[in-house]
Amino acid sequence: VRYILLKLNIPLEHIAIKTANINELKNVDLMSRDCQVRYIITVNALKEGWDCPFAYVLATLANKSSVVDVTQILGRVLRMPYTRKHSIELLNLSYVFTSSSHFQNTLSQVVEGLNKAGFSKRDYREFDLSAFEPEQAPAPSPAQEELNLTAETGEGQDFEIEKDKLNPDWEQQAVEQAAHVDAISTQQPAATGSDTTGVEALKAQAVDQAQQFEEQANATSGESCPEELKAHMNEHKMKPIFDELAKAIQLPQFFIKLPSDGGFFDIGDEWHKLAKENLLSNFVLANLDATINFTAIESDVYKVDAEEIGNGESAPSFTVVKKAEKEKLNSIIKSQPTSGQITSIVGRLFSLIGKNSFYPIEDNDVKHYLKRIVEAMNADQRADCLERDYAYVKLIKEKIQSLANEYAGKEFVNWLTTHKIKLRPSFSLPATIAPSDNAPAISKSLYVTEGSVNNLESKVIRGVAELENIVWWHRNLERGKGFVINGFLNHYPDFIVLTESKNIVVVETKGDDRDNSDSKEKLKLGKVWEAQANQIAHETGYRYHYMMVFESNPIDGAYTTGDVLKLIEAL
């Protein structure tokens, strides 16, 4: 397979083999931006316990007949961490190419299992090339006979391709077949122009089917939940009196224009919803401040273990490490030379932090940063770090996060100035909400029942609801469900309010009993959002306002409850 890829001018560094005997992925970080690997050749080694957000295409040459094997292999292109919906539809799909009848039949059993688990046929698409073969196919030429591959290894066994027996013209034949399929397909228009391979037609079909699924999903308006589950859900509909007006609103969010990088999925430069990871794309810890004050931290050391909780299940359990165990463990490290101690301590600290904990900051960058910290310690400090490693890790993580936040904030301002990011209408209010807990009945709520509120939030929103110029208000839902101001941090404000004069007011409340260490940053982001949103007011027809409310002692730019009610009343 590697030989075939090389013959197709695939660079050698783009190909890696991972089998039981050959492991070219050892010490390779597939999540790294510098990773060159694009093609992974494997037999069974990667069928379980491996996930990658960039694994989009699975080409299987094996005649798999085991449901478990097929399910695990299929999972390589289905289970992708750190992914989100892309504006490029091709990147919202996974692809499996197979020429095996056994694999196809087994895949049908997998689909049946998915159906029983609650999935439907709308969740996958199938494209069978064999279905488009002409009814009276001409007798195969010797070249075509040579292309046919058969396996004689018995049912359920994988077959191996003997590359020396492949027709040298196999690629051209595949191209002609794809073009033929495209020409007779009624699903998509015939390929035109420079599309000589049929790839564009397949891409067009994928996009069309994805759009069909999206339309079907949107048409359900949140009603796709199984009936047997609805009775157990805390679901509330938007009030019909506000339905048409509210559903037409799209709250602005920040977008970034990313350059095209070519390839199969490329459709040119596209605007993507901004994520903090974008702002950290060029962030490195090298040469940044590594000075941390480790005084006055907890003295206990903890160990983490899996604790049985019944029914064959377990949960993480934190236990204070006994002094004898701790001393035995640390004495081994203390007996090493200084260089060995540093290496061991760095390894322990990184294992406690975990891989990809600061994504997209690379793990190697984090390790080098940890090494700088430990190298600056004297013997007593290294010994103390061994005794209180969890407490040290907590402070180190806070330091790295602080540096990353500072960098992201600067990049955000710079990219706004250079128009690399901009605000666009985006977030639509859902037809139904399912809050964790319910708020008491307060007039002018957008939904029949809103999400729960604390004492300060209740005081503020009751005052807002009593104002004559208020059309409706909505308790914004928590992370992942509600409207987020997506800048150098993700800020989910507490309330969204609409006035009769088409002013949309976003309100964030801050009580005196809370840790308001991030209030200044949220206020700064909210005010930037307000200014940018009002620049597109002529497009949306609404004016936008961000207000932060304190129970008392507001920071600069924020308000007390009385002040904010007066401001909203005047809008």
CSV table of N, CA and C in Angstrom, one decimal, residues 213-322:
chain,number,residue,atom,x,y,z
A,213,PHE,N,-29.9,16.5,5.2
A,213,PHE,CA,-30.0,16.1,6.6
A,213,PHE,C,-30.1,17.3,7.5
A,214,GLU,N,-29.4,18.4,7.2
A,214,GLU,CA,-29.4,19.6,8.0
A,214,GLU,C,-30.9,20.2,7.9
A,215,GLU,N,-31.4,20.2,6.7
A,215,GLU,CA,-32.8,20.7,6.6
A,215,GLU,C,-33.8,19.8,7.4
A,216,GLN,N,-33.6,18.5,7.3
A,216,GLN,CA,-34.5,17.6,8.1
A,216,GLN,C,-34.4,17.9,9.6
A,217,ALA,N,-33.1,18.1,10.0
A,217,ALA,CA,-32.9,18.3,11.4
A,217,ALA,C,-33.5,19.6,11.9
A,218,ASN,N,-33.3,20.7,11.0
A,218,ASN,CA,-33.9,22.0,11.4
A,218,ASN,C,-35.4,21.9,11.3
A,219,ALA,N,-36.0,21.1,10.4
A,219,ALA,CA,-37.4,21.1,10.3
A,219,ALA,C,-38.1,20.5,11.5
A,220,THR,N,-37.3,19.7,12.3
A,220,THR,CA,-37.9,19.1,13.5
A,220,THR,C,-38.1,20.1,14.6
A,221,SER,N,-37.3,21.3,14.5
A,221,SER,CA,-37.4,22.3,15.5
A,221,SER,C,-37.3,21.8,16.9
A,222,GLY,N,-36.4,20.9,17.1
A,222,GLY,CA,-36.1,20.3,18.4
A,222,GLY,C,-37.1,19.3,18.8
A,223,GLU,N,-37.9,18.8,17.9
A,223,GLU,CA,-38.9,17.8,18.2
A,223,GLU,C,-38.4,16.4,17.9
A,224,SER,N,-37.1,16.2,17.7
A,224,SER,CA,-36.6,14.9,17.3
A,224,SER,C,-36.4,14.0,18.5
A,225,CYS,N,-36.5,14.5,19.6
A,225,CYS,CA,-36.3,13.6,20.8
A,225,CYS,C,-37.4,12.5,20.9
A,226,PRO,N,-36.9,11.3,21.2
A,226,PRO,CA,-37.9,10.2,21.2
A,226,PRO,C,-39.0,10.5,22.2
A,227,GLU,N,-40.2,10.1,21.9
A,227,GLU,CA,-41.4,10.4,22.7
A,227,GLU,C,-41.2,9.8,24.1
A,228,GLU,N,-40.6,8.7,24.3
A,228,GLU,CA,-40.5,8.1,25.6
A,228,GLU,C,-39.6,8.9,26.5
A,229,LEU,N,-38.7,9.7,25.9
A,229,LEU,CA,-37.8,10.5,26.7
A,229,LEU,C,-38.4,11.9,27.0
A,230,LYS,N,-39.3,12.4,26.2
A,230,LYS,CA,-39.8,13.7,26.4
A,230,LYS,C,-40.5,13.9,27.7
A,231,ALA,N,-41.2,12.8,28.2
A,231,ALA,CA,-41.9,12.9,29.5
A,231,ALA,C,-41.0,13.1,30.6
A,232,HIS,N,-39.7,12.8,30.4
A,232,HIS,CA,-38.7,12.9,31.5
A,232,HIS,C,-37.8,14.2,31.3
A,233,MET,N,-38.1,15.0,30.3
A,233,MET,CA,-37.3,16.1,30.0
A,233,MET,C,-38.0,17.4,30.5
A,234,ASN,N,-37.2,18.3,31.0
A,234,ASN,CA,-37.7,19.6,31.4
A,234,ASN,C,-37.7,20.6,30.2
A,235,GLU,N,-38.6,20.4,29.3
A,235,GLU,CA,-38.6,21.1,28.0
A,235,GLU,C,-39.7,22.1,28.0
A,236,HIS,N,-39.4,23.3,27.5
A,236,HIS,CA,-40.3,24.4,27.5
A,236,HIS,C,-40.3,25.1,26.1
A,237,LYS,N,-41.4,25.4,25.6
A,237,LYS,CA,-41.5,26.0,24.3
A,237,LYS,C,-41.5,27.5,24.4
A,238,MET,N,-41.1,28.1,23.2
A,238,MET,CA,-41.2,29.6,23.1
A,238,MET,C,-42.7,30.0,23.0
A,239,LYS,N,-43.0,31.1,23.7
A,239,LYS,CA,-44.4,31.5,23.7
A,239,LYS,C,-44.8,31.9,22.2
A,240,PRO,N,-46.0,31.4,21.8
A,240,PRO,CA,-46.4,31.7,20.4
A,240,PRO,C,-46.5,33.2,20.1
A,241,ILE,N,-46.8,34.0,21.0
A,241,ILE,CA,-46.9,35.4,20.8
A,241,ILE,C,-45.6,36.1,20.3
A,242,PHE,N,-44.5,35.4,20.8
A,242,PHE,CA,-43.1,36.0,20.4
A,242,PHE,C,-42.5,35.1,19.3
A,243,ASP,N,-43.1,34.0,19.0
A,243,ASP,CA,-42.4,33.0,18.1
A,243,ASP,C,-41.8,33.6,16.8
A,244,GLU,N,-42.6,34.3,16.0
A,244,GLU,CA,-42.2,34.8,14.7
A,244,GLU,C,-41.1,35.8,14.9
A,245,LEU,N,-41.2,36.7,15.8
A,245,LEU,CA,-40.3,37.8,16.0
A,245,LEU,C,-38.9,37.3,16.5
A,246,ALA,N,-39.0,36.4,17.5
A,246,ALA,CA,-37.8,35.9,18.2
A,246,ALA,C,-37.0,35.0,17.3
A,247,LYS,N,-37.7,34.2,16.5
A,247,LYS,CA,-36.9,33.2,15.6
A,247,LYS,C,-36.2,33.9,14.5
A,248,ALA,N,-36.6,35.1,14.2
A,248,ALA,CA,-36.0,35.8,13.1
A,248,ALA,C,-34.7,36.5,13.5
A,249,ILE,N,-34.5,36.6,14.8
A,249,ILE,CA,-33.3,37.3,15.4
A,249,ILE,C,-32.1,36.4,15.3
A,250,GLN,N,-31.0,36.9,14.8
A,250,GLN,CA,-29.7,36.2,14.8
A,250,GLN,C,-28.7,37.1,15.6
A,251,LEU,N,-28.3,36.6,16.8
A,251,LEU,CA,-27.4,37.4,17.6
A,251,LEU,C,-26.0,37.4,17.0
A,252,PRO,N,-25.3,38.5,16.9
A,252,PRO,CA,-24.0,38.5,16.3
A,252,PRO,C,-23.0,37.7,17.1
A,253,GLN,N,-22.1,37.1,16.4
A,253,GLN,CA,-20.9,36.4,17.0
A,253,GLN,C,-19.7,36.6,16.2
A,254,PHE,N,-18.5,36.4,16.7
A,254,PHE,CA,-17.3,36.7,16.0
A,254,PHE,C,-16.9,35.5,15.1
A,255,PHE,N,-16.4,35.9,13.9
A,255,PHE,CA,-16.0,34.9,12.9
A,255,PHE,C,-14.6,35.3,12.4
A,256,ILE,N,-13.9,34.3,12.0
A,256,ILE,CA,-12.5,34.4,11.5
A,256,ILE,C,-12.5,33.9,10.1
A,257,LYS,N,-11.7,34.5,9.2
A,257,LYS,CA,-11.6,34.1,7.8
A,257,LYS,C,-10.2,33.3,7.8
A,258,LEU,N,-10.3,32.0,7.5
A,258,LEU,CA,-9.2,31.2,7.5
A,258,LEU,C,-8.7,30.9,6.0
A,259,PRO,N,-7.5,31.0,5.7
A,259,PRO,CA,-7.0,30.8,4.4
A,259,PRO,C,-7.2,29.4,3.9
A,260,SER,N,-7.3,29.2,2.6
A,260,SER,CA,-7.4,27.9,2.0
A,260,SER,C,-6.1,27.2,2.1
A,261,ASP,N,-6.2,25.8,2.4
A,261,ASP,CA,-4.9,25.1,2.4
A,261,ASP,C,-4.9,24.0,1.3
A,262,GLY,N,-5.9,24.1,0.4
A,262,GLY,CA,-6.0,23.1,-0.7
A,262,GLY,C,-6.4,21.8,-0.3
A,263,GLY,N,-6.4,20.8,-1.2
A,263,GLY,CA,-6.7,19.4,-0.8
A,263,GLY,C,-8.2,19.1,-1.2
A,264,PHE,N,-8.6,17.9,-0.8
A,264,PHE,CA,-9.9,17.3,-1.2
A,264,PHE,C,-11.0,18.2,-0.7
A,265,PHE,N,-10.9,18.7,0.5
A,265,PHE,CA,-12.0,19.4,1.1
A,265,PHE,C,-12.0,20.9,0.8
A,266,ASP,N,-11.1,21.4,0.0
A,266,ASP,CA,-10.9,22.8,-0.2
A,266,ASP,C,-12.0,23.4,-1.0
A,267,ILE,N,-12.7,24.4,-0.6
A,267,ILE,CA,-13.6,25.2,-1.4
A,267,ILE,C,-13.3,26.6,-1.3
A,268,GLY,N,-12.1,27.0,-1.0
A,268,GLY,CA,-11.7,28.4,-0.9
A,268,GLY,C,-11.8,28.9,0.5
A,269,ASP,N,-11.3,30.2,0.6
A,269,ASP,CA,-11.4,30.8,2.0
A,269,ASP,C,-12.8,30.8,2.5
A,270,GLU,N,-12.9,30.6,3.8
A,270,GLU,CA,-14.2,30.5,4.4
A,270,GLU,C,-14.2,31.2,5.8
A,271,TRP,N,-15.4,31.8,6.2
A,271,TRP,CA,-15.5,32.4,7.5
A,271,TRP,C,-15.9,31.3,8.4
A,272,HIS,N,-15.2,31.1,9.5
A,272,HIS,CA,-15.5,30.2,10.6
A,272,HIS,C,-15.8,30.9,11.9
A,273,LYS,N,-16.7,30.3,12.7
A,273,LYS,CA,-16.9,30.9,14.0
A,273,LYS,C,-15.7,30.9,14.8
A,274,LEU,N,-15.3,32.0,15.4
A,274,LEU,CA,-14.1,32.1,16.1
A,274,LEU,C,-14.0,31.2,17.4
A,275,ALA,N,-12.9,30.6,17.6
A,275,ALA,CA,-12.7,29.8,18.8
A,275,ALA,C,-11.4,30.3,19.4
A,276,LYS,N,-11.3,30.2,20.7
A,276,LYS,CA,-10.1,30.6,21.4
A,276,LYS,C,-8.9,29.9,20.8
A,277,GLU,N,-9.0,28.7,20.3
A,277,GLU,CA,-7.9,27.9,19.8
A,277,GLU,C,-7.3,28.7,18.6
A,278,ASN,N,-8.2,29.4,17.8
A,278,ASN,CA,-7.7,30.2,16.7
A,278,ASN,C,-6.7,31.2,17.2
A,279,LEU,N,-7.1,31.9,18.2
A,279,LEU,CA,-6.2,33.0,18.8
A,279,LEU,C,-4.9,32.5,19.3
A,280,LEU,N,-4.9,31.2,19.7
A,280,LEU,CA,-3.6,30.6,20.3
A,280,LEU,C,-2.9,29.8,19.2
A,281,SER,N,-3.2,30.0,17.9
A,281,SER,CA,-2.5,29.2,16.9
A,281,SER,C,-1.0,29.4,16.8
A,282,ASN,N,-0.6,30.6,17.2
A,282,ASN,CA,0.9,30.9,17.2
A,282,ASN,C,1.5,31.0,18.6
A,283,PHE,N,0.8,30.6,19.6
A,283,PHE,CA,1.2,30.8,20.9
A,283,PHE,C,2.2,29.7,21.3
A,284,VAL,N,3.3,30.1,21.9
A,284,VAL,CA,4.3,29.2,22.4
A,284,VAL,C,4.8,29.7,23.8
A,285,LEU,N,5.1,28.7,24.6
A,285,LEU,CA,5.5,29.1,26.0
A,285,LEU,C,7.0,29.4,26.1
A,286,ALA,N,7.8,29.1,25.0
A,286,ALA,CA,9.2,29.4,25.0
A,286,ALA,C,9.5,30.8,25.3
A,287,ASN,N,10.4,31.1,26.2
A,287,ASN,CA,10.9,32.4,26.6
A,287,ASN,C,9.8,33.2,27.4
A,288,LEU,N,8.7,32.7,27.7
A,288,LEU,CA,7.7,33.4,28.5
A,288,LEU,C,8.0,33.2,30.0
A,289,ASP,N,7.5,34.0,30.8
A,289,ASP,CA,7.8,34.0,32.2
A,289,ASP,C,7.5,32.7,32.8
A,290,ALA,N,8.4,32.1,33.5
A,290,ALA,CA,8.2,30.8,34.2
A,290,ALA,C,8.4,30.9,35.7
A,291,THR,N,8.3,32.1,36.2
A,291,THR,CA,8.4,32.4,37.6
A,291,THR,C,7.1,32.2,38.3
A,292,ILE,N,7.0,31.3,39.3
A,292,ILE,CA,5.8,31.0,40.0
A,292,ILE,C,6.1,30.9,41.5
A,293,ASN,N,5.3,31.5,42.3
A,293,ASN,CA,5.4,31.5,43.7
A,293,ASN,C,4.7,30.3,44.3
A,294,PHE,N,5.5,29.4,44.8
A,294,PHE,CA,5.0,28.1,45.3
A,294,PHE,C,4.8,28.1,46.8
A,295,THR,N,4.9,29.2,47.5
A,295,THR,CA,4.7,29.3,48.9
A,295,THR,C,3.3,29.2,49.3
A,296,ALA,N,3.0,28.8,50.5
A,296,ALA,CA,1.7,28.8,51.1
A,296,ALA,C,0.7,27.9,50.3
A,297,ILE,N,1.2,26.7,49.8
A,297,ILE,CA,0.3,25.8,49.1
A,297,ILE,C,0.0,24.6,50.0
A,298,GLU,N,-1.0,23.8,49.6
A,298,GLU,CA,-1.4,22.7,50.5
A,298,GLU,C,-0.3,21.7,50.7
A,299,SER,N,-0.2,21.1,51.9
A,299,SER,CA,0.9,20.2,52.2
A,299,SER,C,0.6,18.8,51.9
A,300,ASP,N,-0.7,18.4,51.7
A,300,ASP,CA,-1.0,17.0,51.5
A,300,ASP,C,-0.8,16.6,50.0
A,301,VAL,N,-0.4,15.4,49.9
A,301,VAL,CA,-0.3,14.8,48.5
A,301,VAL,C,-1.4,13.8,48.3
A,302,TYR,N,-1.9,13.7,47.1
A,302,TYR,CA,-3.1,12.9,46.9
A,302,TYR,C,-2.7,11.8,45.8
A,303,LYS,N,-3.4,10.7,45.8
A,303,LYS,CA,-3.3,9.8,44.7
A,303,LYS,C,-4.7,9.5,44.2
A,304,VAL,N,-4.7,9.2,42.9
A,304,VAL,CA,-6.0,9.0,42.2
A,304,VAL,C,-6.1,7.6,41.8
A,305,ASP,N,-7.3,7.0,42.1
A,305,ASP,CA,-7.5,5.5,41.8
A,305,ASP,C,-8.9,5.3,41.4
A,306,ALA,N,-9.2,4.2,40.8
A,306,ALA,CA,-10.6,3.9,40.4
A,306,ALA,C,-11.2,3.2,41.5
A,307,GLU,N,-12.3,3.7,42.0
A,307,GLU,CA,-13.0,3.2,43.2
A,307,GLU,C,-14.3,2.5,42.7
A,308,GLU,N,-14.5,1.3,43.1
A,308,GLU,CA,-15.7,0.6,42.8
A,308,GLU,C,-17.0,1.2,43.4
A,309,ILE,N,-18.0,1.5,42.6
A,309,ILE,CA,-19.2,2.1,43.1
A,309,ILE,C,-20.4,1.2,43.0
A,310,GLY,N,-20.2,0.0,42.5
A,310,GLY,CA,-21.3,-1.0,42.3
A,310,GLY,C,-21.7,-1.2,40.9
A,311,ASN,N,-22.4,-2.3,40.6
A,311,ASN,CA,-22.8,-2.6,39.3
A,311,ASN,C,-21.7,-2.7,38.3
A,312,GLY,N,-20.5,-3.0,38.7
A,312,GLY,CA,-19.4,-3.1,37.8
A,312,GLY,C,-18.8,-1.8,37.4
A,313,GLU,N,-19.3,-0.7,38.0
A,313,GLU,CA,-18.8,0.6,37.6
A,313,GLU,C,-17.8,1.2,38.6
A,314,SER,N,-17.0,2.1,38.2
A,314,SER,CA,-16.0,2.7,39.0
A,314,SER,C,-16.0,4.2,38.8
A,315,ALA,N,-15.4,5.0,39.8
A,315,ALA,CA,-15.3,6.4,39.7
A,315,ALA,C,-14.0,6.8,40.2
A,316,PRO,N,-13.4,8.0,39.8
A,316,PRO,CA,-12.1,8.4,40.3
A,316,PRO,C,-12.2,8.7,41.8
A,317,SER,N,-11.2,8.3,42.5
A,317,SER,CA,-11.2,8.6,44.0
A,317,SER,C,-9.9,9.2,44.4
A,318,PHE,N,-10.0,10.3,45.1
A,318,PHE,CA,-8.8,11.0,45.6
A,318,PHE,C,-8.5,10.7,47.0
A,319,THR,N,-7.3,10.2,47.3
A,319,THR,CA,-6.9,9.7,48.6
A,319,THR,C,-5.6,10.4,49.0
A,320,VAL,N,-5.5,10.8,50.3
A,320,VAL,CA,-4.2,11.3,50.7
A,320,VAL,C,-3.2,10.2,50.8
A,321,VAL,N,-2.1,10.4,50.1
A,321,VAL,CA,-1.0,9.4,50.1
A,321,VAL,C,-0.4,9.3,51.5
A,322,LYS,N,-0.3,8.1,52.0
A,322,LYS,CA,0.3,7.9,53.3
A,322,LYS,C,1.8,8.3,53.3
